[in-house]
Amino acid sequence: MAQRNNKYDRQLRIWGEHGQTALETARVCVLNCGPTGSEALKNLVLGGIGSFTIVDASKVSAADLGNNYLVDWESLGQSKAKSVCALLQELNESVGAKFVEESPEALLESNPAFFAQFTLVIATQMTEAPLLKLEEICRQQKVMLVIARSYGLAGLVRISVTEHDIIESKPDNKVEDLRLHKPWPELQSYVDEFDIDTQDHNIHKHIPFAILLIKIAEDWKKSHDGKLPANVRLFKEAITARRRVEEDEDNYNEALKSAYIVLFPPSISSQLRAVLEDKASDVDASSSDFWIMVSALKQFMANEGQGEPPLDGAIPDMHSFTDYYIKLQKIYQARAEADVTAVEGHVARILKQIGRESSPIPRSTIKLFCKNARNLRVLRCKMLSDEFSSRSGPELQRLLAVEESSHPALYVLLRAVDHFAATYNRFPGVFDGEMEEDVSRLKSLAVGLLNDMGGGGASLPEDVVSEICRFGAGEIHCVASIVGGIASQECIKLLTRQFTPIQGTFIYNAMSATSLVLNV
Amino acid sequence: MSRSEELNQQMDINGIEKEKVLMVGAGGIGCELLKTLVLTGFQHIHLIDMDTIEVSNLNRQFLFRKSHVGQSKAKVAREAVLKFRPGVEIVAHHANVKNQEFDIDFFKQFSVVLNGLDNLEARRHVNRMCLAAGVPLVESGTTGYLGQVTVHIKGQTECYECQPKPAPKSYPVCTITSTPSKLIHCIVWAKELALAKLFGDKGQVSDLDVRPTSNEDGAVSNDPDEAQFFEVRSGENSKAYAERVFDRIFGQNIVTALQNEDTWKARRRPDPLFLEKVLTEDDVVTTNGVCSSEGTISASASLGLKNPQETWSVKDNARVFLESVQLFLDKRSKDVGKLVFDKDDQLAVEFVTAAANLRAHSFGIPMQSLFEAKGMAGNIIHAIATTNAIIAGLIVLEALKILSNKTKECRMTYCVEHPSGKMLLMPVEMAEPNPRCYVCSETPLVLELNTATATMREVLEKVVKRKLGVTDPVIMQGSNLLHESGEDIEEDMVAYYTALLDKKFVDYPTPITTGVVLTVEDYHQDFRCSLHVKHRETFDEEKEPEGMVITGDLASLNNTDASAQPSTAAPSKIQNGHAEEEEDDDVVMVEPVPKAATAGTKRKLEEEDTQPTEKRLRVTESVPIEV
């Protein structure tokens, strides 16, 4: 236990004990263990997933030694899956390791049920036709799918899941919800204990800014027909008027910095609104805990919350005497606890309505949900078969016309090379002699593809087409390291249900060091 | 065609196998980088790292195994890679990159230098060496899901120090010794004062000791009796010693502090903690006799406290404190007298957690779990394998652009957590050198101090070493040498410099006062800058406690936000650790300023007046996490 905590200490600080447990119970399958697959898996094995299974029929060749760190000289000519599996096992002995020496394509045909045992499948270096089949199987069996591909100096990562609910989305800019615009009775009565015009300078400069803002807003309202200041400038002037310049008061600096939150308290984000309005929040016996909690949240907001989600109870650091700060902290925490209890009550009533009293949702789960209520996210991915259909043609056409970068073209061409491979039984550009012909073949395939999708007429930059041909389907280690790294990072976000994964197709261009997420 | 030839062709480079590269750092990024370099076709690699392998490295530093714990990172990394790719030449240096052996000529032999470092000081040093040797530098850092790669080429791009690097967080001495208001203050006290007093080098002069008023409330004071008090008395067993120290630092010292009525007029008075009240007869410390867990000596293991995420009760904190003191004396006696806090030292972390929590409790500050306290004490930076792998790939791509003379195409790339603006990797064109950078241009600085009281010793410590990052300073006034450091200095000069060290500036043969220009040089770093002295009588005790301020271009460099005070040298504030212990591997926090526009437009506008939106990305070294 101590060893485990030490080993994972640096990552526990990102995703917590519960995130680590989610990883440790995950069963991951990797299709093809070239550099991209091996790198992605290496990162997950180091992080401590429960187990992995590699599916790859190929043997280790001399070329593999040049781009894959997880095969060695001794394994030349042997099963690549076996060799990579053995070396990965060395990296972390607490991870279960298996391999299947079979091609993913063959396995998809012979044993589709094979995939049901996994939490997540990473499909690397696979072409369109088998991917479509794999996606269908994964969707049916509720297995998460991450697609990763390194192609010369280009890369692609795409997630496919039916629905992914995120409680801990951990956005970069966390909204501070202090309710300074409408203090509840317990907070108000604490505020009332303060005389912010006290002659004791030492106290004056140690009153927490939250108290100052409530008081000063209150005073303003008294002299302005109950209205708040019309803009932040006026409010700041009112704050400045109360500070003692000679005292260099940090609490007043903080009050000025946060003045806007009284006038512009956090609103309900569009993402949260989308979750609240989602049809899935009309729950029944088959609904997940997440949606039952969303339904309870709606009831809370309509009743006790008066339009607001539960308070998260966290307050920022404030320049203050410790005891003022701690009292304030306790008031916020007590309110947050009361909100959790209220939501818990709604959850219990809903469970009763849908006949699920026997399997309640633990308070700890409801508490985590309430704490993050403002940042709930639901991710639903389009199926590849839909994306590849005629519906996305016009959007692609638009992107090709407006995007200055090469990414939309790369997106089309990465599909076109699969069609090329289906037609010619090889990728473009693998024979130097046929380079020029391949360029025009690939171009006409790509144009045909766009036409089929209803995006005809769009032009593909000549240089990107020849660049893709020049890549000759090579899997270069440093690109694989980046693409595999990004794919494994997305896997961790999916498995821990923390942070928001990529929504759309991530396209990477190593030459220009640029990337773009395309939504088509 | 081999893969590396394939890549060479696509990148239009010839012969990367002939290029010689230097990697500094074999940690999280370093392991990935070494692997990626070799698989990209590099054949000649030098690797410098002074660290040894820790258990907490194993979640990402994949070249290392459990059996390697305690061995040199550079050497093990070299062996691990050679086992797989025997044909490559890798030279491993288990040494500090600041050592004299790595001089300018050493740096000159490389085509490019690749940094995977974990601290600001070494980054600055390598930056200067690269500038001096004229070798391009690729700099990198990660924390959690965030990462960045930047390219620095002398004369073409900004150098690593052209942009501000915020100083590590520091706290006023009196907050630490007398009036803590947050747990972090208690942690700094436990780590920098209590731990150092009990088990550290007694000869080491701590920041606290030089402060004249540090005795006033006697938290841990410095009179000779006090020093003796912390010695183990003859015939005293470790248990008796631990109990005696407990009552002194949590009990008697607080009682003494309470006598200073002024301090507590508007503050909550702390409660002294005496052992007999904290642990009653029924609570005698019972240990299970197993004082180690998997080979690590641990007080919580001995006491059966298994969950590091749980906050201990006051009684348990007292037990851990006593047990950890005893274990240090009984089982780690060879470390006593020279112990320095290390975040990977389980027993030291337990001692610091318990001591900080006990102090917090007496000051009415909420306590925290071992896990949280460890994070604060060690300024622990999040680190995972995925980001390091991505960053290492990006470093190699940038290096390849440099080697193929496509320096115009070099980018500074940020790896962000949430794809904002649809990008997960954000490339930014490299900026031009900052003409006001005191490192890569010859911009003078202004040093304000009280010349009637200031001494060379203070200036060296507070400004030259800590602020300017100079390792071996030479100070000159005109052509007169005032200070030199190094080994081969004549004896008479050593005596002369020593005599000058503590002399007031006004008493110098040629008095140093307003208008005098001091030159600071470091021959090793080939660094030089001028300090224009300006006399000033008074300094703000809170904001400028060190009594000297360095302004001018350095100040404007260090202040991105207009409300900030002129930058000050950090010293007589207590830092949470020293620069080198500040950070875990792979640091550097990336803070993309153009925020994802999730907030309402109105709020956004409002925010702008406090948080100026800049086009370019702002990069800050991480500061300790405060909870």
Coordinates of C-alpha atoms in Angstrom, one line a residue, chain B residues 141-607:
Chain B
G141 CA 8.8 21.3 -18.8
T142 CA 5.6 19.5 -17.8
T143 CA 3.2 19.5 -14.9
G144 CA 0.3 17.1 -14.9
Y145 CA -1.4 17.3 -18.3
L146 CA 0.4 20.6 -19.1
G147 CA 3.7 20.9 -20.9
Q148 CA 5.8 23.1 -23.1
V149 CA 8.8 23.1 -25.4
T150 CA 10.7 26.2 -26.3
V151 CA 13.6 26.9 -28.5
H152 CA 16.4 29.4 -27.7
I153 CA 19.0 30.4 -30.2
K154 CA 21.4 33.1 -29.4
G155 CA 20.7 36.3 -31.3
Q156 CA 17.6 34.8 -33.1
T157 CA 15.1 34.1 -30.4
E158 CA 14.6 35.1 -26.8
C159 CA 16.8 33.4 -24.3
Y160 CA 15.3 31.4 -21.4
E161 CA 15.6 34.4 -19.1
C162 CA 14.1 37.0 -21.4
Q163 CA 10.7 36.3 -19.8
P164 CA 9.9 36.7 -16.2
K165 CA 10.4 33.8 -13.8
P166 CA 8.5 34.4 -10.6
A167 CA 10.5 33.8 -7.5
P168 CA 9.5 30.9 -5.3
K169 CA 6.8 31.8 -2.8
S170 CA 8.2 33.1 0.5
Y171 CA 6.7 34.1 3.8
P172 CA 7.6 36.8 6.3
V173 CA 9.7 35.5 9.1
C174 CA 7.3 36.6 11.8
T175 CA 4.4 34.8 10.2
I176 CA 6.3 31.6 10.3
T177 CA 7.8 32.0 13.8
S178 CA 5.0 33.8 15.6
T179 CA 1.7 34.3 13.8
P180 CA 0.9 31.5 11.4
S181 CA -2.6 31.8 9.9
K182 CA -2.5 29.0 7.4
L183 CA -1.3 25.4 7.4
I184 CA 1.4 26.2 4.9
H185 CA 3.0 28.5 7.5
C186 CA 3.1 25.7 10.0
I187 CA 4.5 23.3 7.4
V188 CA 7.3 25.8 6.5
W189 CA 8.0 26.1 10.3
A190 CA 8.1 22.3 10.7
K191 CA 10.3 21.7 7.7
E192 CA 12.7 24.7 7.8
L193 CA 12.9 25.3 11.5
A194 CA 11.8 22.3 13.6
L195 CA 13.3 19.6 11.4
A196 CA 16.5 21.6 10.9
K197 CA 16.8 22.3 14.7
L198 CA 16.4 18.7 15.7
F199 CA 18.1 16.8 13.0
G200 CA 19.8 19.3 10.7
D201 CA 23.3 20.6 10.5
K202 CA 23.8 22.6 13.7
G203 CA 26.5 24.6 12.1
Q204 CA 24.3 25.8 9.4
V205 CA 23.1 29.4 9.9
S206 CA 19.5 29.4 9.1
D207 CA 17.6 32.5 7.8
L208 CA 15.8 32.7 11.1
D209 CA 19.0 33.1 13.1
V210 CA 20.2 36.2 11.4
R211 CA 17.0 38.0 12.1
P212 CA 17.5 40.2 15.1
T213 CA 13.9 40.0 16.4
S214 CA 13.5 36.2 16.0
N215 CA 13.8 35.7 19.8
E216 CA 11.0 38.0 20.8
D217 CA 8.4 35.4 20.9
G218 CA 10.7 32.5 21.1
A219 CA 9.0 30.0 18.7
V220 CA 12.3 28.5 18.1
S221 CA 14.9 30.9 19.2
N222 CA 18.6 31.0 18.9
D223 CA 20.2 31.7 22.2
P224 CA 23.0 29.3 23.2
D225 CA 20.8 27.6 25.8
E226 CA 18.3 26.9 23.2
A227 CA 20.9 25.3 20.9
Q228 CA 22.0 23.1 23.8
F229 CA 18.4 22.3 24.6
F230 CA 18.1 20.4 21.4
E231 CA 21.1 18.2 22.0
V232 CA 20.4 14.8 23.4
R233 CA 21.6 14.8 27.0
S234 CA 23.8 12.1 28.4
G235 CA 21.9 9.2 29.6
E236 CA 18.7 10.4 28.0
N237 CA 16.8 7.9 25.9
S238 CA 15.1 8.8 22.7
K239 CA 11.7 8.7 24.2
A240 CA 12.6 11.1 27.0
Y241 CA 14.2 13.4 24.4
A242 CA 11.1 13.4 22.2
E243 CA 8.9 14.2 25.1
R244 CA 11.1 17.0 26.3
V245 CA 11.3 18.5 22.8
F246 CA 7.5 18.2 22.4
D247 CA 6.8 20.2 25.6
R248 CA 9.3 22.8 24.6
I249 CA 8.3 23.6 21.0
F250 CA 4.5 23.1 21.3
G251 CA 4.1 24.1 25.0
Q252 CA 6.7 26.3 26.6
N253 CA 7.5 28.3 23.5
I254 CA 3.9 29.2 23.0
V255 CA 3.6 30.1 26.7
T256 CA 6.5 32.5 26.2
A257 CA 5.0 33.9 23.0
L258 CA 1.8 34.6 24.8
Q259 CA 3.6 36.9 27.1
N260 CA 4.0 39.4 24.3
E261 CA 0.5 40.9 24.7
D262 CA 0.8 43.2 21.8
T263 CA 0.9 40.4 19.3
W264 CA -2.4 39.0 20.5
K265 CA -4.5 42.1 20.9
A266 CA -6.5 41.5 17.8
R267 CA -5.6 37.9 17.2
R268 CA -6.8 34.6 18.5
R269 CA -4.4 33.5 21.3
P270 CA -2.7 30.2 20.6
D271 CA -3.2 27.3 23.0
P272 CA 0.0 25.7 24.3
L273 CA 0.1 22.0 24.0
F274 CA 1.7 20.0 26.7
L275 CA 2.1 16.3 26.4
E276 CA 0.4 15.3 29.6
K277 CA -2.7 17.1 28.4
V278 CA -2.6 15.8 24.9
L279 CA -1.9 12.2 25.7
T280 CA -3.4 11.0 29.0
E281 CA -2.3 7.9 30.8
D282 CA -4.7 5.8 28.8
D283 CA -3.3 7.0 25.5
V284 CA 0.2 5.7 26.0
V285 CA 1.9 5.3 22.7
T286 CA 1.7 1.7 21.7
T287 CA 3.7 0.6 18.7
N288 CA 3.3 -2.6 16.9
G289 CA 7.0 -3.2 16.7
V290 CA 7.0 -3.0 12.9
C291 CA 8.6 0.4 12.3
S292 CA 9.1 -0.1 8.6
S293 CA 6.9 -0.7 5.6
E294 CA 8.6 -2.4 2.7
G295 CA 12.0 -1.4 3.8
T296 CA 11.1 2.2 4.6
I297 CA 11.3 3.4 8.2
S298 CA 7.9 4.9 9.0
A299 CA 6.3 6.1 12.2
S300 CA 2.8 5.8 10.8
A301 CA 3.5 2.1 9.9
S302 CA 4.7 1.6 13.4
L303 CA 1.6 3.2 14.8
G304 CA -0.7 1.4 12.4
L305 CA -2.0 4.5 10.7
K306 CA -2.5 3.2 7.2
N307 CA -4.5 5.8 5.3
P308 CA -2.3 8.7 4.2
Q309 CA -5.4 10.5 2.9
E310 CA -6.9 10.6 6.4
T311 CA -6.3 13.6 8.7
W312 CA -4.9 12.3 12.0
S313 CA -6.4 13.3 15.4
V314 CA -4.4 15.6 17.6
K315 CA -3.5 12.5 19.7
D316 CA -2.3 10.7 16.6
N317 CA -0.3 13.6 15.5
A318 CA 1.4 13.7 18.9
R319 CA 2.1 10.0 18.7
V320 CA 3.5 10.3 15.2
F321 CA 5.7 13.2 16.3
L322 CA 7.1 11.3 19.3
E323 CA 7.5 8.1 17.3
S324 CA 9.2 9.9 14.3
V325 CA 11.7 11.6 16.6
Q326 CA 12.5 8.3 18.3
L327 CA 12.9 6.5 15.0
F328 CA 15.3 9.2 13.8
L329 CA 17.4 8.9 16.9
D330 CA 17.3 5.1 17.1
K331 CA 17.2 3.9 13.4
R332 CA 18.5 6.8 11.4
S333 CA 21.2 8.1 13.7
K334 CA 23.6 8.5 10.9
D335 CA 21.4 11.1 9.3
V336 CA 21.0 13.1 12.5
G337 CA 23.0 16.3 12.4
K338 CA 22.9 16.6 8.6
L339 CA 19.3 15.9 7.7
V340 CA 17.8 18.0 5.0
F341 CA 14.1 17.7 4.1
D342 CA 13.3 15.5 1.2
K343 CA 9.8 14.9 0.0
D344 CA 10.6 11.3 -0.7
D345 CA 11.8 10.7 2.8
Q346 CA 8.8 9.0 4.5
L347 CA 9.9 9.6 8.1
A348 CA 10.8 13.2 7.5
V349 CA 7.4 13.8 5.8
E350 CA 5.7 12.2 8.8
F351 CA 7.7 14.3 11.2
V352 CA 6.8 17.5 9.3
T353 CA 3.1 16.6 9.0
A354 CA 2.8 15.8 12.7
A355 CA 4.7 18.9 13.8
A356 CA 2.8 21.2 11.4
N357 CA -0.5 19.8 12.5
L358 CA 0.2 20.2 16.2
R359 CA 1.3 23.8 15.7
A360 CA -1.7 24.4 13.5
H361 CA -4.0 23.0 16.1
S362 CA -2.6 25.3 18.8
F363 CA -3.2 28.3 16.5
G364 CA -6.7 27.2 15.6
I365 CA -5.8 26.3 12.0
P366 CA -7.4 23.2 10.5
M367 CA -5.1 20.2 10.2
Q368 CA -4.4 18.1 7.0
S369 CA -3.6 14.6 6.0
L370 CA -0.1 13.3 5.4
F371 CA -0.8 13.2 1.6
E372 CA -1.8 16.9 1.5
A373 CA 0.9 18.0 3.9
K374 CA 3.5 16.2 1.8
G375 CA 2.3 17.9 -1.3
M376 CA 2.7 21.3 0.4
A377 CA 6.0 20.5 2.1
G378 CA 7.6 19.1 -1.1
N379 CA 6.0 21.6 -3.5
I380 CA 5.1 18.5 -5.4
I381 CA 4.4 18.9 -9.0
H382 CA 2.0 16.5 -10.7
A383 CA 3.7 14.3 -13.2
I384 CA 2.5 11.6 -15.5
A385 CA 3.9 9.5 -18.3
T386 CA 1.6 10.7 -21.1
T387 CA 2.6 14.4 -21.1
N388 CA 6.3 13.5 -20.9
A389 CA 6.0 11.3 -23.9
I390 CA 4.3 14.0 -25.9
I391 CA 6.8 16.6 -24.8
A392 CA 9.8 14.4 -25.6
G393 CA 8.5 13.8 -29.1
L394 CA 8.1 17.6 -29.6
I395 CA 11.6 18.3 -28.3
V396 CA 13.1 15.9 -30.9
L397 CA 11.0 17.5 -33.7
E398 CA 12.3 20.9 -32.7
A399 CA 15.9 19.6 -32.5
L400 CA 15.5 18.2 -36.0
K401 CA 14.4 21.6 -37.3
I402 CA 17.4 23.2 -35.7
L403 CA 19.8 20.6 -37.2
S404 CA 18.3 21.0 -40.6
N405 CA 18.7 24.8 -40.4
K406 CA 15.0 25.4 -40.4
T407 CA 15.2 27.6 -37.4
K408 CA 12.5 29.9 -38.7
E409 CA 10.1 27.0 -38.4
C410 CA 10.9 26.4 -34.8
R411 CA 8.0 26.9 -32.4
M412 CA 7.4 27.2 -28.8
T413 CA 4.7 24.6 -28.2
Y414 CA 2.3 24.4 -25.3
C415 CA 0.4 21.2 -24.5
V416 CA -2.8 22.1 -22.8
E417 CA -5.3 20.1 -20.7
H418 CA -8.5 21.1 -22.4
P419 CA -8.5 21.5 -26.1
S420 CA -9.2 25.2 -26.0
G421 CA -9.8 26.9 -29.3
K422 CA -9.8 23.3 -30.7
M423 CA -6.2 22.9 -30.1
L424 CA -4.4 20.5 -27.8
L425 CA -1.0 21.6 -28.9
M426 CA -0.6 25.3 -29.3
P427 CA 2.4 26.4 -31.3
V428 CA 3.6 29.9 -31.0
E429 CA 6.3 31.6 -33.0
M430 CA 9.5 32.1 -31.1
A431 CA 9.9 35.7 -29.9
E432 CA 12.8 37.9 -30.6
P433 CA 15.4 38.4 -27.9
N434 CA 14.2 40.9 -25.3
P435 CA 16.5 43.9 -25.6
R436 CA 16.1 44.6 -21.9
C437 CA 17.1 41.1 -20.8
Y438 CA 20.0 41.4 -18.4
V439 CA 21.2 37.9 -19.4
C440 CA 21.4 38.0 -23.2
S441 CA 21.7 41.8 -23.6
E442 CA 23.9 44.2 -21.6
T443 CA 21.1 45.9 -19.8
P444 CA 22.2 47.5 -16.5
L445 CA 20.2 47.0 -13.3
V446 CA 19.6 49.3 -10.4
L447 CA 20.3 48.1 -6.9
E448 CA 18.7 50.1 -4.1
L449 CA 20.0 49.6 -0.6
N450 CA 21.0 51.4 2.5
T451 CA 24.7 51.9 1.8
A452 CA 25.3 52.8 5.4
T453 CA 24.4 49.3 6.6
A454 CA 24.6 47.0 3.6
T455 CA 27.5 44.6 3.2
M456 CA 28.9 42.5 0.4
R457 CA 27.9 39.3 2.1
E458 CA 24.2 40.4 2.0
V459 CA 24.4 41.5 -1.6
L460 CA 26.0 38.3 -2.7
E461 CA 23.4 36.1 -0.9
K462 CA 20.3 38.1 -1.5
V463 CA 20.9 39.5 -4.9
V464 CA 23.8 38.1 -6.8
K465 CA 23.2 34.4 -6.1
R466 CA 19.5 34.1 -5.5
K467 CA 18.2 36.8 -7.7
L468 CA 20.6 36.8 -10.6
G469 CA 21.3 33.1 -10.5
V470 CA 25.1 33.5 -10.5
T471 CA 27.1 30.6 -9.3
D472 CA 30.6 31.8 -8.9
P473 CA 30.4 35.6 -8.7
V474 CA 33.2 38.0 -9.3
I475 CA 32.4 41.6 -8.2
M476 CA 34.2 44.6 -9.5
Q477 CA 34.1 48.3 -8.9
G478 CA 35.6 49.8 -12.0
S479 CA 38.8 47.7 -12.4
N480 CA 39.1 46.9 -8.6
L481 CA 38.2 43.4 -7.6
L482 CA 36.0 43.4 -4.5
H483 CA 35.1 39.7 -4.5
E484 CA 36.0 36.5 -6.2
S485 CA 35.1 32.9 -5.5
G486 CA 36.7 29.7 -6.6
E487 CA 39.7 27.5 -5.7
D488 CA 42.8 29.1 -7.1
I489 CA 42.7 32.5 -5.5
E490 CA 45.8 33.9 -3.8
E491 CA 45.8 33.7 -0.1
D492 CA 46.3 37.4 0.4
M493 CA 43.4 38.1 -1.9
V494 CA 41.2 35.6 0.1
A495 CA 42.1 37.5 3.2
Y496 CA 41.3 40.8 1.5
Y497 CA 37.9 39.6 0.2
T498 CA 37.0 38.2 3.6
A499 CA 37.8 41.5 5.3
L500 CA 35.5 43.3 2.8
L501 CA 32.6 40.8 3.2
D502 CA 31.1 42.3 6.3
K503 CA 32.3 45.9 5.9
K504 CA 29.5 48.5 5.4
F505 CA 29.5 49.8 1.8
V506 CA 30.1 53.4 2.9
D507 CA 33.3 52.2 4.7
Y508 CA 34.9 50.7 1.6
P509 CA 38.2 52.2 0.5
T510 CA 36.2 53.8 -2.3
P511 CA 32.8 54.1 -0.7
I512 CA 30.0 52.3 -2.5
T513 CA 27.1 54.7 -2.6
T514 CA 24.7 56.3 -5.1
G515 CA 26.2 56.5 -8.5
V516 CA 28.7 53.6 -8.1
V517 CA 28.5 50.9 -10.7
L518 CA 29.3 47.4 -9.6
T519 CA 30.1 44.7 -12.2
V520 CA 29.0 41.2 -11.6
E521 CA 30.7 38.4 -13.5
D522 CA 30.6 34.7 -13.6
Y523 CA 33.5 33.4 -15.8
H524 CA 32.1 29.9 -15.8
Q525 CA 28.8 31.1 -17.1
D526 CA 30.4 33.8 -19.2
F527 CA 27.8 36.1 -17.6
R528 CA 28.3 39.8 -16.9
C529 CA 26.0 42.6 -15.8
S530 CA 26.2 46.0 -14.2
L531 CA 24.5 47.1 -11.0
H532 CA 23.9 50.8 -10.5
V533 CA 23.9 51.4 -6.8
K534 CA 21.3 53.8 -5.3
H535 CA 21.2 54.6 -1.7
R536 CA 17.8 54.4 0.1
E537 CA 17.2 54.9 3.8
T538 CA 14.0 52.9 4.4
F539 CA 12.3 49.8 3.2
D540 CA 8.9 48.4 3.7
E541 CA 9.2 45.7 6.3
E542 CA 6.4 43.6 4.9
K543 CA 7.1 44.0 1.2
E544 CA 10.8 44.5 1.2
P545 CA 12.0 42.7 4.3
E546 CA 15.4 42.0 2.9
G547 CA 16.2 45.7 2.9
M548 CA 17.4 45.8 -0.7
V549 CA 15.5 46.0 -4.0
I550 CA 16.7 45.4 -7.5
T551 CA 14.9 47.4 -10.0
G552 CA 15.2 48.7 -13.5
D553 CA 14.9 46.2 -16.2
L554 CA 15.1 43.3 -13.9
A555 CA 12.1 44.6 -12.0
S556 CA 10.1 45.3 -15.1
L557 CA 10.9 41.8 -16.2
N558 CA 9.7 40.3 -13.0
N559 CA 6.4 42.2 -13.0
T560 CA 3.9 41.4 -15.5
D561 CA 1.1 42.9 -13.6
A562 CA 1.1 46.5 -12.9
S563 CA -0.1 46.3 -9.3
A564 CA 2.8 44.2 -8.3
Q565 CA 5.5 45.7 -6.1
P566 CA 9.0 46.3 -7.3
S567 CA 10.6 42.9 -7.3
T568 CA 12.7 42.2 -4.3
A569 CA 15.3 39.7 -3.4
A570 CA 13.7 36.9 -1.4
P571 CA 16.2 36.1 1.4
S572 CA 15.2 37.0 4.9
K573 CA 11.8 35.8 4.1
I574 CA 11.6 32.1 4.6
Q575 CA 11.2 30.1 1.5
N576 CA 9.5 26.9 1.4
G577 CA 12.6 25.0 0.5
H578 CA 15.5 26.2 -1.6
A579 CA 15.4 26.4 -5.3
E580 CA 16.7 23.0 -5.9
E581 CA 14.3 21.3 -3.6
E582 CA 11.4 23.5 -4.8
E583 CA 10.3 21.3 -7.5
D584 CA 9.8 17.8 -8.6
D585 CA 10.8 16.8 -12.0
D586 CA 9.7 18.3 -15.1
V587 CA 8.2 21.5 -13.8
V588 CA 7.1 24.7 -15.4
M589 CA 3.6 25.7 -15.3
V590 CA 2.0 26.7 -18.5
E591 CA -0.7 29.3 -18.2
P592 CA -2.3 30.1 -21.5
V593 CA -3.7 33.6 -21.0
P594 CA -6.4 33.6 -23.7
K595 CA -8.8 31.7 -21.6
A596 CA -11.5 29.5 -23.0
A597 CA -14.5 31.8 -23.4
T598 CA -16.8 29.9 -21.1
A599 CA -17.6 32.9 -18.9
G600 CA -20.2 35.4 -20.0
T601 CA -19.0 38.2 -22.1
K602 CA -19.8 40.7 -19.5
R603 CA -17.7 39.0 -16.9
K604 CA -15.0 38.6 -19.4
L605 CA -14.8 42.3 -19.9
E606 CA -14.8 42.9 -16.2
E607 CA -12.0 40.5 -15.7

